[in-house]
PDB file of C-alpha atoms in Angstrom:
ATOM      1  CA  UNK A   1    -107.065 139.900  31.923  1.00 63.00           C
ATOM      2  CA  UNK A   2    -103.944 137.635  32.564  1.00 60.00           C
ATOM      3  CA  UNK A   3    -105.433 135.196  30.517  1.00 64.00           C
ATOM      4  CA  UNK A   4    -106.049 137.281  27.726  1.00 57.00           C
ATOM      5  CA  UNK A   5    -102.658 138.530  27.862  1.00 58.00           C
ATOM      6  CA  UNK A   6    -101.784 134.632  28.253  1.00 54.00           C
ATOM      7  CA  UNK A   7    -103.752 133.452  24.925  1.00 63.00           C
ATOM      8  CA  UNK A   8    -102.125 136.020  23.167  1.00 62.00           C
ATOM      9  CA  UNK A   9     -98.661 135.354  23.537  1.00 56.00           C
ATOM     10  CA  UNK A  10     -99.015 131.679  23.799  1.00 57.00           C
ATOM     11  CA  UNK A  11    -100.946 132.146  20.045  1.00 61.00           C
ATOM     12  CA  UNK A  12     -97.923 134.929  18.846  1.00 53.00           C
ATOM     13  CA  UNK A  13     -95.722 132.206  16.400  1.00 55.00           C
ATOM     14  CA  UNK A  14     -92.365 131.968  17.040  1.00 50.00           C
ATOM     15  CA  UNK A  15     -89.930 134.013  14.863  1.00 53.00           C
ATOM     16  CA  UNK A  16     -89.206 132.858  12.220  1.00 50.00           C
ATOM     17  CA  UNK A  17     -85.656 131.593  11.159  1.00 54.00           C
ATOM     18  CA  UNK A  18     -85.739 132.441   7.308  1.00 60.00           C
ATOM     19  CA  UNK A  19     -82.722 134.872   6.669  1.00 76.00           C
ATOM     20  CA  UNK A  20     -83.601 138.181   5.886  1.00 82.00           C
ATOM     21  CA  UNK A  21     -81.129 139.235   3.911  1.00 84.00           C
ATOM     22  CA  UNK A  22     -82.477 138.266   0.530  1.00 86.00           C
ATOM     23  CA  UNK A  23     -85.898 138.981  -0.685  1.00 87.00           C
ATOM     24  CA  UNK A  24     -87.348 135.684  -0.733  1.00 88.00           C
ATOM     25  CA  UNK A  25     -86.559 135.123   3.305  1.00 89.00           C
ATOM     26  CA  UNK A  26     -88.789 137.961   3.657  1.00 90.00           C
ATOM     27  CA  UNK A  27     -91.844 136.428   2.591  1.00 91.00           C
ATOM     28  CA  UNK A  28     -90.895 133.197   3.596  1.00 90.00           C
ATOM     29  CA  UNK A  29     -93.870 131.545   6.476  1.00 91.00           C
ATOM     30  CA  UNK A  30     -95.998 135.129   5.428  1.00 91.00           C
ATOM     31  CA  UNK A  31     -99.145 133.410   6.301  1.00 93.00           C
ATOM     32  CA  UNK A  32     -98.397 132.944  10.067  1.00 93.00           C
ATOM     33  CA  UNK A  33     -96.574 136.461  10.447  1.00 94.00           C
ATOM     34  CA  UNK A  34     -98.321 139.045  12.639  1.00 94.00           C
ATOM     35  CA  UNK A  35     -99.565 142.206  10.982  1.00 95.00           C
ATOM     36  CA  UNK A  36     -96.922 144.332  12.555  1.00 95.00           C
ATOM     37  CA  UNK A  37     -94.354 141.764  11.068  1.00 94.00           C
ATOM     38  CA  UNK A  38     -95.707 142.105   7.688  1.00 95.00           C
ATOM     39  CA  UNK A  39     -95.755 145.406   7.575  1.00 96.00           C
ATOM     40  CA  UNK A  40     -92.118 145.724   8.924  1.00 94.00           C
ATOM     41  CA  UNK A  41     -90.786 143.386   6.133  1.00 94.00           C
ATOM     42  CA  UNK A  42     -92.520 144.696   3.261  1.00 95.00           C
ATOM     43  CA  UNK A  43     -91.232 148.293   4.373  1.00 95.00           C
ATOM     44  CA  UNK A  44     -88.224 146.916   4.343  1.00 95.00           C
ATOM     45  CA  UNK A  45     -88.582 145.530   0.402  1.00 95.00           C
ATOM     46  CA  UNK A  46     -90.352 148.869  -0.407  1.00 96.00           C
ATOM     47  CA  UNK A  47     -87.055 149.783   0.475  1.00 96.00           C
ATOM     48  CA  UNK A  48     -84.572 147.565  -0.709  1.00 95.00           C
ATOM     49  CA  UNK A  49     -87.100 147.789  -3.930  1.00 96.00           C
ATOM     50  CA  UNK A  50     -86.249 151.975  -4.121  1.00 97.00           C
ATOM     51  CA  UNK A  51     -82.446 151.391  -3.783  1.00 96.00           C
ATOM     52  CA  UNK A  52     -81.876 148.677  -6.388  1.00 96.00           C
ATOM     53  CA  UNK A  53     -84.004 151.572  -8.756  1.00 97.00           C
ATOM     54  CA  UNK A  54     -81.967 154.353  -7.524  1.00 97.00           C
ATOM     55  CA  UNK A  55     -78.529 152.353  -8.348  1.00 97.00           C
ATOM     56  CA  UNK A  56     -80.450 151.589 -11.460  1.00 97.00           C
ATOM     57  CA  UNK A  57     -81.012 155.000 -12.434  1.00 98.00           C
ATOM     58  CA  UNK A  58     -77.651 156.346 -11.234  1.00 97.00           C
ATOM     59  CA  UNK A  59     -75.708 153.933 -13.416  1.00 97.00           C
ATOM     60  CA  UNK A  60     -77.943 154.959 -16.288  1.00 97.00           C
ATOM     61  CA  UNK A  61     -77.820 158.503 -15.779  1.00 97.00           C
ATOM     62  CA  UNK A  62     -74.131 158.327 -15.784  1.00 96.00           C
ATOM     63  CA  UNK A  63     -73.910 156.280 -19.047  1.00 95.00           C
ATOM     64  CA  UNK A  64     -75.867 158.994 -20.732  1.00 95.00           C
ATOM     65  CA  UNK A  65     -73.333 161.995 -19.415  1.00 94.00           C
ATOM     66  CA  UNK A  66     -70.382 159.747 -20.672  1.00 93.00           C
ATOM     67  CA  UNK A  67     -72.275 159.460 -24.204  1.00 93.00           C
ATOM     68  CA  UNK A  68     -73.308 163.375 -24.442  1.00 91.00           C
ATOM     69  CA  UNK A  69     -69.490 164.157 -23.315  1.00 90.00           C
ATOM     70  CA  UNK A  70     -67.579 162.201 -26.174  1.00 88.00           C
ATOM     71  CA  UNK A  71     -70.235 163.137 -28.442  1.00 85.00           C
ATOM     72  CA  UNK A  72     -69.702 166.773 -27.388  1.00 81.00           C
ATOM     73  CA  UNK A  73     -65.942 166.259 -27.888  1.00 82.00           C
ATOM     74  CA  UNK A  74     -66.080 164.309 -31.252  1.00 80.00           C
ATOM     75  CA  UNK A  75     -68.595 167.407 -32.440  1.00 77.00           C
ATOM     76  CA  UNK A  76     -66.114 170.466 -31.596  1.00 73.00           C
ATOM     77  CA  UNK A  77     -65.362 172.278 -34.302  1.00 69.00           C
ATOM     78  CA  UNK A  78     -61.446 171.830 -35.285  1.00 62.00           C
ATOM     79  CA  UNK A  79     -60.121 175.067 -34.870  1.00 62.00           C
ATOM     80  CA  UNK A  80     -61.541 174.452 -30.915  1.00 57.00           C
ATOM     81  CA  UNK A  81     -59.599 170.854 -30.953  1.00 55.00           C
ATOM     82  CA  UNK A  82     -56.621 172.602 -31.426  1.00 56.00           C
ATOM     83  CA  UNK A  83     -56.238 170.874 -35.392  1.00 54.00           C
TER      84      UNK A  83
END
């Protein structure tokens, strides 16, 4: 048993000393990551992935109320401007 145990941490590579912080570090040396390891990094670009979309979609969703509010402005009627 203590051998097995042995083998398998002897085989485990070391980490590895890519940064994480961008999205190319995080598949950087993917072939001798464990399984655990993969899965842990590409949870964590599913989830980088889902808040560069939500920014995305924020910003966008914002530039459209700003559009529908001076187009609701310019299309008052005068008399509701005040002219």
């Amino acid at each position: 048993m203590l051998g097995v145990c042995l083998g398998r941490w002897l085989r485990t590579p070391a980490p590895p000393q890519e940064s994480l912080e961008d999205d190319a570090g995080l598949f950087a040396g993917w072939d001798g990551l464990s399984a655990v390891e993969r899965k842990r990094r590409l949870a964590l670009y599913q989830q980088r992935v889902l808040a560069r979309s939500a920014e995305q979609e924020k910003a966008w969703l914002q530039a459209r109320m700003r559009e529908c509010l001076v187009k609701d402005q310019d299309e008052q009627p005068r008399t509701a401007r005040g002219l």
